[in-house]
Short mmCIF file of C-alpha atoms in Angstrom, two decimals:
data_model
loop_
_atom_site.label_atom_id
_atom_site.label_comp_id
_atom_site.label_asym_id
_atom_site.label_seq_id
_atom_site.Cartn_x
_atom_site.Cartn_y
_atom_site.Cartn_z
CA MET A 1 82.92 18.65 -175.12
CA PRO A 2 84.08 20.97 -172.28
CA ARG A 3 85.81 24.14 -173.16
CA ILE A 4 89.58 24.41 -172.05
CA LEU A 5 90.28 27.62 -170.02
CA TYR A 6 94.07 28.16 -169.73
CA HIS A 7 94.83 30.47 -166.50
CA THR A 8 97.33 31.44 -163.83
CA PRO A 9 96.07 31.02 -160.41
CA LEU A 10 96.37 34.75 -159.27
CA SER A 11 95.55 36.59 -162.39
CA PRO A 12 92.54 38.73 -161.71
CA SER A 13 91.35 38.32 -165.48
CA CYS A 14 91.46 34.61 -165.12
CA ARG A 15 89.65 34.63 -162.04
CA ALA A 16 86.84 37.10 -163.46
CA LEU A 17 86.55 34.52 -166.61
CA ARG A 18 86.04 31.47 -164.31
CA ILE A 19 83.22 33.29 -162.39
CA LEU A 20 81.82 34.28 -165.53
CA LEU A 21 81.74 30.62 -166.91
CA ARG A 22 80.49 29.20 -163.77
CA GLU A 23 77.44 31.76 -163.40
CA LYS A 24 76.58 30.95 -167.11
CA ASN A 25 76.88 27.06 -166.27
CA VAL A 26 79.55 26.58 -169.07
CA GLU A 27 81.49 23.28 -168.43
CA PHE A 28 84.83 23.69 -168.61
CA THR A 29 88.54 22.25 -167.63
CA LEU A 30 91.10 24.42 -166.23
CA ILE A 31 94.48 24.27 -167.44
CA ALA A 32 97.45 26.28 -165.68
CA GLU A 33 99.35 27.96 -168.19
CA ASN A 34 103.15 28.22 -167.89
CA THR A 35 103.56 31.88 -168.22
CA TRP A 36 107.19 31.62 -168.87
CA GLU A 37 106.65 29.88 -172.06
CA ARG A 38 105.12 33.13 -173.25
CA ARG A 39 102.57 31.55 -175.67
CA VAL A 40 100.07 33.73 -177.26
CA ILE A 41 96.76 33.36 -175.31
CA VAL A 42 93.53 34.76 -176.55
CA SER A 43 92.68 37.88 -174.47
CA ARG A 44 90.34 38.44 -171.55
CA TYR A 45 88.55 40.99 -173.58
CA ALA A 46 87.88 38.66 -176.57
CA ILE A 47 86.90 35.77 -174.18
CA SER A 48 84.55 37.52 -172.16
CA GLU A 49 82.78 39.04 -175.00
CA TYR A 50 82.48 35.64 -176.84
CA VAL A 51 81.19 33.83 -173.76
CA GLU A 52 78.64 36.55 -173.34
CA GLU A 53 77.32 36.38 -177.08
CA THR A 54 77.67 32.32 -177.21
CA TYR A 55 76.19 31.79 -173.83
CA SER A 56 73.83 34.70 -173.57
CA THR A 57 71.69 33.58 -170.59
CA PRO A 58 71.73 34.88 -168.04
CA PRO A 59 73.49 38.12 -169.30
CA PHE A 60 76.23 39.75 -167.58
CA MET A 61 77.13 42.60 -169.65
CA GLY A 62 73.84 44.49 -169.26
CA LYS A 63 70.52 44.34 -171.17
CA THR A 64 70.05 47.90 -172.82
CA PRO A 65 72.88 49.67 -174.53
CA GLU A 66 73.26 52.09 -171.75
CA GLU A 67 73.54 49.31 -169.35
CA ARG A 68 76.36 47.95 -171.40
CA LEU A 69 78.23 50.79 -171.70
CA GLU A 70 78.24 51.14 -168.07
CA VAL A 71 79.37 47.51 -167.40
CA ARG A 72 81.97 47.93 -169.95
CA ARG A 73 83.18 51.06 -168.68
CA LEU A 74 83.67 49.46 -165.31
CA VAL A 75 85.30 46.38 -166.70
CA ASP A 76 87.78 48.58 -168.10
CA TRP A 77 87.93 50.78 -165.21
CA PHE A 78 89.19 47.95 -162.98
CA ASP A 79 91.25 46.14 -165.95
CA ARG A 80 93.24 49.12 -166.67
CA LYS A 81 93.12 51.68 -164.21
CA PHE A 82 92.73 49.64 -161.11
CA HIS A 83 95.33 47.26 -162.40
CA ALA A 84 98.03 49.86 -163.62
CA GLU A 85 97.44 51.53 -160.17
CA VAL A 86 97.07 49.02 -157.54
CA THR A 87 97.36 45.29 -158.65
CA HIS A 88 100.30 45.81 -160.86
CA ASN A 89 102.11 47.73 -157.84
CA ILE A 90 101.43 44.93 -155.44
CA LEU A 91 100.85 41.63 -157.27
CA VAL A 92 104.08 42.10 -159.56
CA GLU A 93 106.24 43.21 -156.73
CA LYS A 94 105.27 40.72 -154.18
CA ILE A 95 104.98 37.62 -156.42
CA PHE A 96 105.86 37.81 -159.96
CA LYS A 97 109.22 39.63 -159.66
CA ARG A 98 110.66 37.21 -157.69
CA LEU A 99 109.31 34.38 -159.74
CA ASP A 100 110.29 35.87 -163.16
CA TRP A 101 113.41 37.79 -162.31
CA GLY A 102 114.37 36.47 -158.78
CA GLU A 103 113.98 39.97 -157.51
CA GLY A 104 112.76 41.36 -154.33
CA PRO A 105 109.60 43.90 -154.02
CA ASP A 106 110.28 47.56 -154.10
CA SER A 107 108.31 48.86 -151.24
CA GLN A 108 107.81 52.24 -152.45
CA VAL A 109 106.08 50.95 -155.33
CA MET A 110 103.91 48.54 -153.00
CA LYS A 111 103.20 51.75 -150.86
CA ALA A 112 101.92 53.56 -153.89
CA GLY A 113 99.78 50.57 -154.75
CA ARG A 114 98.25 50.45 -151.21
CA GLN A 115 97.63 54.15 -151.11
CA ASN A 116 95.94 54.20 -154.58
CA LEU A 117 93.82 51.12 -153.61
CA LEU A 118 91.85 53.29 -150.94
CA TYR A 119 90.37 55.64 -153.47
CA HIS A 120 89.54 52.83 -155.57
CA LEU A 121 87.55 51.42 -152.39
CA ASP A 122 86.08 54.69 -151.90
CA TYR A 123 84.78 54.67 -155.77
CA ILE A 124 83.28 50.76 -154.99
CA ALA A 125 81.57 52.32 -151.84
CA PHE A 126 80.13 55.31 -153.98
CA LEU A 127 78.94 53.05 -156.85
CA THR A 128 77.13 50.65 -154.06
CA GLU A 129 75.63 53.49 -152.46
CA THR A 130 72.72 53.73 -155.16
CA ARG A 131 73.10 50.10 -156.59
CA SER A 132 73.42 46.68 -155.39
CA PHE A 133 75.89 45.76 -157.65
CA LEU A 134 78.85 47.82 -159.48
CA ALA A 135 77.10 48.19 -162.88
CA GLY A 136 73.42 48.54 -161.50
CA ASP A 137 70.90 46.03 -159.72
CA ALA A 138 72.00 43.10 -161.54
CA LEU A 139 75.51 41.04 -160.95
CA SER A 140 77.48 41.72 -163.87
CA PHE A 141 80.96 41.14 -165.48
CA ALA A 142 82.13 44.44 -163.80
CA ASP A 143 81.56 42.81 -160.56
CA MET A 144 83.61 39.79 -161.45
CA ILE A 145 86.50 41.83 -162.72
CA ALA A 146 86.41 43.98 -159.67
CA ALA A 147 86.21 40.68 -157.42
CA GLY A 148 88.97 39.07 -159.57
CA HIS A 149 91.42 41.87 -158.51
CA LEU A 150 90.23 42.13 -154.99
CA SER A 151 90.30 38.51 -154.24
CA ALA A 152 93.88 38.07 -155.89
CA LEU A 153 95.05 41.24 -153.55
CA ASP A 154 93.22 39.65 -150.45
CA TYR A 155 94.89 36.24 -151.09
CA LEU A 156 98.03 38.39 -150.30
CA GLY A 157 96.36 40.14 -147.34
CA ASP A 158 96.46 43.46 -148.96
CA VAL A 159 93.02 44.52 -148.74
CA PRO A 160 92.09 46.73 -145.73
CA TRP A 161 88.31 45.63 -145.32
CA ASP A 162 87.72 47.69 -142.43
CA TYR A 163 88.44 50.77 -144.35
CA ASN A 164 84.96 50.99 -145.81
CA PRO A 165 82.01 48.72 -144.56
CA ARG A 166 80.14 49.35 -147.59
CA VAL A 167 83.07 47.59 -149.88
CA LYS A 168 83.01 44.68 -147.54
CA GLU A 169 79.25 44.35 -147.67
CA TRP A 170 79.28 44.20 -151.66
CA TYR A 171 82.40 41.80 -151.55
CA ALA A 172 80.51 39.34 -148.79
CA LEU A 173 77.76 39.18 -151.64
CA ILE A 174 80.27 37.99 -154.32
CA LYS A 175 82.02 35.83 -152.19
CA SER A 176 79.13 33.74 -150.96
CA ARG A 177 78.40 32.92 -154.63
CA PRO A 178 78.97 29.13 -155.49
CA SER A 179 80.68 30.52 -158.79
CA PHE A 180 83.42 31.88 -156.43
CA ARG A 181 84.18 28.90 -154.32
CA THR A 182 86.92 27.18 -156.20
CA ILE A 183 88.71 30.33 -156.64
CA LEU A 184 88.83 30.89 -153.06
CA THR A 185 90.09 27.34 -152.32
CA ASP A 186 92.95 27.55 -154.62
CA ARG A 187 96.09 27.65 -153.14
CA PHE A 188 99.51 29.19 -154.74
CA GLY A 189 102.90 28.04 -154.31
CA GLY A 190 104.18 28.41 -150.67
CA TYR A 191 101.62 31.38 -150.11
CA ARG A 192 98.89 30.96 -147.66
CA PRO A 193 96.10 33.68 -147.56
CA PRO A 194 94.81 35.10 -144.55
CA GLU A 195 92.51 33.26 -142.32
CA TYR A 196 89.21 35.21 -143.32
CA TYR A 197 89.92 34.94 -147.09
CA GLU A 198 87.43 32.13 -147.56
CA ASN A 199 84.86 33.27 -145.30
CA PRO A 200 82.03 35.01 -146.73
CA ASP A 201 81.15 36.44 -143.19
CA PHE A 202 84.54 37.84 -142.96
CA MET B 1 71.78 65.68 -182.65
CA PRO B 2 75.45 64.81 -183.30
CA ARG B 3 77.42 62.83 -180.82
CA ILE B 4 80.36 64.34 -179.24
CA LEU B 5 83.64 62.66 -179.16
CA TYR B 6 86.20 63.81 -176.55
CA HIS B 7 89.78 63.16 -177.89
CA THR B 8 93.45 63.94 -177.82
CA PRO B 9 95.32 64.14 -181.50
CA LEU B 10 97.77 61.60 -181.31
CA SER B 11 95.91 58.91 -179.27
CA PRO B 12 95.84 55.84 -181.16
CA SER B 13 92.39 54.71 -179.43
CA CYS B 14 90.88 58.20 -180.33
CA ARG B 15 92.09 57.80 -184.01
CA ALA B 16 90.56 54.39 -184.09
CA LEU B 17 87.30 55.42 -182.55
CA ARG B 18 87.21 58.54 -185.21
CA ILE B 19 87.72 55.93 -188.21
CA LEU B 20 84.90 53.84 -186.85
CA LEU B 21 82.42 56.47 -186.51
CA ARG B 22 83.26 57.82 -190.10
CA GLU B 23 82.98 54.29 -191.56
CA LYS B 24 79.61 53.83 -189.99
CA ASN B 25 78.54 57.50 -191.22
CA VAL B 26 77.80 58.45 -187.55
CA GLU B 27 77.75 62.34 -187.45
CA PHE B 28 79.85 63.51 -184.57
CA THR B 29 81.48 66.47 -183.01
CA LEU B 30 85.28 66.26 -182.01
CA ILE B 31 86.32 68.18 -178.99
CA ALA B 32 90.04 68.21 -177.80
CA GLU B 33 90.16 66.91 -174.09
CA ASN B 34 92.52 68.57 -171.74
CA THR B 35 94.11 65.45 -170.59
CA TRP B 36 95.93 67.36 -167.54
CA GLU B 37 92.45 67.87 -166.06
CA ARG B 38 92.22 64.08 -165.54
CA ARG B 39 88.65 63.83 -165.98
CA VAL B 40 86.92 60.45 -166.11
CA ILE B 41 86.37 59.76 -169.67
CA VAL B 42 84.45 56.55 -171.16
CA SER B 43 86.89 53.94 -172.25
CA ARG B 44 87.84 53.30 -175.89
CA TYR B 45 86.65 49.70 -175.32
CA ALA B 46 83.13 50.61 -173.86
CA ILE B 47 82.71 53.17 -176.75
CA SER B 48 83.61 50.90 -179.82
CA GLU B 49 81.24 48.07 -178.47
CA TYR B 50 78.64 50.63 -178.08
CA VAL B 51 79.04 52.18 -181.35
CA GLU B 52 79.09 48.77 -183.22
CA GLU B 53 75.88 47.65 -181.28
CA THR B 54 74.20 50.85 -181.97
CA TYR B 55 75.04 51.36 -185.41
CA SER B 56 75.31 47.82 -186.59
CA THR B 57 75.71 48.49 -190.38
CA PRO B 58 78.45 47.67 -191.67
CA PRO B 59 79.67 45.41 -189.14
CA PHE B 60 83.52 46.09 -188.03
CA MET B 61 83.78 43.54 -185.40
CA GLY B 62 83.22 40.16 -187.42
CA LYS B 63 79.95 38.53 -188.25
CA THR B 64 80.21 35.21 -186.91
CA PRO B 65 81.20 34.47 -183.19
CA GLU B 66 84.64 33.21 -184.49
CA GLU B 67 85.48 36.41 -186.66
CA ARG B 68 84.33 38.56 -183.53
CA LEU B 69 86.74 36.62 -181.47
CA GLU B 70 89.47 37.00 -183.97
CA VAL B 71 88.66 40.73 -184.14
CA ARG B 72 88.68 41.43 -180.56
CA ARG B 73 91.99 39.36 -180.12
CA LEU B 74 93.91 41.56 -182.60
CA VAL B 75 92.08 44.70 -180.99
CA ASP B 76 93.49 43.65 -177.66
CA TRP B 77 97.16 42.65 -179.38
CA PHE B 78 97.44 46.14 -180.49
CA ASP B 79 95.92 48.18 -177.57
CA ARG B 80 97.74 46.34 -174.97
CA LYS B 81 100.77 44.45 -176.32
CA PHE B 82 101.82 46.77 -179.33
CA HIS B 83 100.85 49.83 -176.81
CA ALA B 84 102.95 48.54 -174.00
CA GLU B 85 105.84 47.42 -176.20
CA VAL B 86 106.02 50.11 -178.85
CA THR B 87 103.62 53.08 -178.64
CA HIS B 88 104.08 53.82 -175.15
CA ASN B 89 107.97 53.40 -175.32
CA ILE B 90 108.12 56.00 -178.24
CA LEU B 91 105.10 58.32 -177.89
CA VAL B 92 105.21 59.09 -174.24
CA GLU B 93 108.90 59.29 -174.33
CA LYS B 94 108.81 61.71 -177.17
CA ILE B 95 105.73 63.85 -176.58
CA PHE B 96 104.05 63.42 -173.24
CA LYS B 97 106.89 63.30 -171.03
CA ARG B 98 107.89 66.56 -172.02
CA LEU B 99 104.15 67.95 -172.13
CA ASP B 100 103.17 66.35 -168.68
CA TRP B 101 106.36 66.56 -166.70
CA GLY B 102 108.90 68.80 -168.71
CA GLU B 103 111.32 65.83 -168.80
CA GLY B 104 113.39 64.84 -172.11
CA PRO B 105 113.04 61.40 -173.72
CA ASP B 106 115.19 58.35 -172.54
CA SER B 107 116.78 57.03 -175.63
CA GLN B 108 117.23 53.51 -174.39
CA VAL B 109 113.30 53.26 -173.91
CA MET B 110 112.79 54.61 -177.25
CA LYS B 111 115.44 52.24 -178.90
CA ALA B 112 113.56 49.42 -177.16
CA GLY B 113 110.20 50.72 -178.64
CA ARG B 114 111.71 50.86 -182.03
CA GLN B 115 113.32 47.38 -181.83
CA ASN B 116 109.95 45.91 -180.60
CA LEU B 117 108.05 47.35 -183.53
CA LEU B 118 110.03 45.25 -185.84
CA TYR B 119 108.35 42.02 -184.72
CA HIS B 120 104.97 43.63 -184.77
CA LEU B 121 105.42 44.68 -188.22
CA ASP B 122 106.52 41.12 -188.88
CA TYR B 123 103.13 39.87 -187.47
CA ILE B 124 101.28 42.42 -189.57
CA ALA B 125 103.08 40.91 -192.61
CA PHE B 126 102.33 37.42 -191.41
CA LEU B 127 98.66 38.18 -190.93
CA THR B 128 98.12 39.81 -194.34
CA GLU B 129 99.77 37.08 -196.17
CA THR B 130 96.59 34.93 -196.15
CA ARG B 131 94.16 37.88 -195.56
CA SER B 132 93.10 41.21 -197.25
CA PHE B 133 92.97 42.75 -193.82
CA LEU B 134 94.23 41.99 -190.40
CA ALA B 135 91.23 39.86 -189.00
CA GLY B 136 90.10 38.59 -192.27
CA ASP B 137 88.94 39.65 -195.63
CA ALA B 138 86.96 42.43 -194.41
CA LEU B 139 87.89 45.76 -192.93
CA SER B 140 87.48 45.48 -189.24
CA PHE B 141 87.99 47.48 -185.96
CA ALA B 142 91.55 45.67 -185.68
CA ASP B 143 92.84 47.61 -188.73
CA MET B 144 91.47 50.67 -187.26
CA ILE B 145 93.25 50.06 -183.99
CA ALA B 146 96.57 49.10 -185.79
CA ALA B 147 96.45 52.12 -188.00
CA GLY B 148 95.65 54.32 -185.01
CA HIS B 149 99.06 53.20 -183.56
CA LEU B 150 101.08 53.21 -186.62
CA SER B 151 99.60 56.65 -187.72
CA ALA B 152 100.45 58.03 -184.52
CA LEU B 153 104.09 56.84 -184.68
CA ASP B 154 104.07 57.78 -188.20
CA TYR B 155 103.47 61.42 -187.40
CA LEU B 156 106.82 61.11 -185.41
CA GLY B 157 108.65 59.60 -188.41
CA ASP B 158 108.86 56.28 -186.35
CA VAL B 159 107.81 53.70 -188.66
CA PRO B 160 110.55 52.05 -190.96
CA TRP B 161 108.09 51.57 -194.02
CA ASP B 162 110.66 49.91 -196.10
CA TYR B 163 111.22 47.14 -193.61
CA ASN B 164 108.36 45.01 -195.10
CA PRO B 165 106.63 45.91 -198.41
CA ARG B 166 103.30 43.79 -197.24
CA VAL B 167 102.84 46.20 -194.28
CA LYS B 168 103.23 48.97 -196.20
CA GLU B 169 100.56 47.86 -199.00
CA TRP B 170 98.06 47.17 -196.01
CA TYR B 171 98.66 50.58 -194.57
CA ALA B 172 98.24 52.16 -197.94
CA LEU B 173 94.75 50.46 -198.02
CA ILE B 174 93.74 52.11 -194.83
CA LYS B 175 95.33 55.54 -195.51
CA SER B 176 93.38 55.81 -198.90
CA ARG B 177 89.89 55.35 -196.90
CA PRO B 178 88.08 58.74 -196.87
CA SER B 179 87.65 57.99 -192.91
CA PHE B 180 91.16 58.54 -192.48
CA ARG B 181 91.37 61.95 -194.18
CA THR B 182 90.72 64.12 -191.15
CA ILE B 183 93.23 62.45 -189.24
CA LEU B 184 96.06 62.65 -191.63
CA THR B 185 95.28 66.54 -191.95
CA ASP B 186 95.52 66.94 -188.10
CA ARG B 187 98.59 68.62 -186.87
CA PHE B 188 99.76 68.75 -183.26
CA GLY B 189 101.59 71.50 -181.64
CA GLY B 190 104.86 72.45 -183.00
CA TYR B 191 105.51 69.01 -184.34
CA ARG B 192 105.56 68.41 -188.21
CA PRO B 193 104.92 64.97 -189.69
CA PRO B 194 107.28 63.47 -192.37
CA GLU B 195 106.49 64.28 -195.91
CA TYR B 196 104.95 61.23 -196.89
CA TYR B 197 102.57 60.99 -194.07
CA GLU B 198 99.55 62.13 -195.87
CA ASN B 199 100.31 60.23 -198.98
CA PRO B 200 98.44 57.03 -199.91
CA ASP B 201 101.02 56.13 -202.40
CA PHE B 202 103.94 56.84 -200.00
#
């Protein structure tokens, strides 16, 4: 029986879980969750650890304790720090404030988000200077979470890809994976992503 | 060689990690971190999973995949939801706003935090109606995180223990554990906790 994943299309965490499940070849049905119903949904953290334990091959949380520490450190980096400093400031302002409260975006908040994004891009560039992927030489859940955030922002045209060629190169690697395809073909309400959004050779 | 844990005294996550390490009998040295230096510290999530994997006995994240899902669901509940709705509104307003920016508390924000706390206490009462501890019949990291948050708020006198006797009973269980002792004897700057703060039979 296939698993069910309740999701919202632009949520970075949901995107990361979809990539994880596909990379592990787990069959699942995607059901869009109506967030305004405010149902209690099991968290991304609990699900990702459950999936890693239950479908252990291939591993995406690292193999040794030290690798696993590094993957989780970076997962938390993107899921908390990047989220609070960048994604929240842009995605909530641009999309969810209108949907949830009928309010327009605060341009100062979005500006802060875009400014913060630059040093996070520097950090990705720094990590990939010595590694093929964010947490080491193998694809990990850290890449999936980071790509989940960046792809949601990219849908809104908010990632300056020319800022650092190394970041673009790393993201192209992720973008070209079959596990990422259905995420890039998703469309959200009346919003259209930029032309290069789906293109792995953007 | 003992491990080093960098911490801040009123941080719920640090408190939870201290309980976890002591319950696992891991020797460690505690070093107070100067948060204003904004150093990058490995996250609570990465550390707690590392500790559980490296010192696996006794287990505090559940034994079966389903138990582990439930522990992690509740850890995330307290570390994100409770934090955002309660702890942040009270602790940041009362303490960190003054320390970090020299500003006084916003009484509306604190009121919202205290109001939100009540339904979280209801939730703890609901969970412990059928279970000895939050995630099941054994002490888990979910209890440690929840107690980390509640003890930090309790230090400030902000937990209405008479609201629900079941919550008080559960917290008394945690409070009476030797792993919790040094946390309760910690003092923070000029702040004095309420008289009952250290007392397991409060």
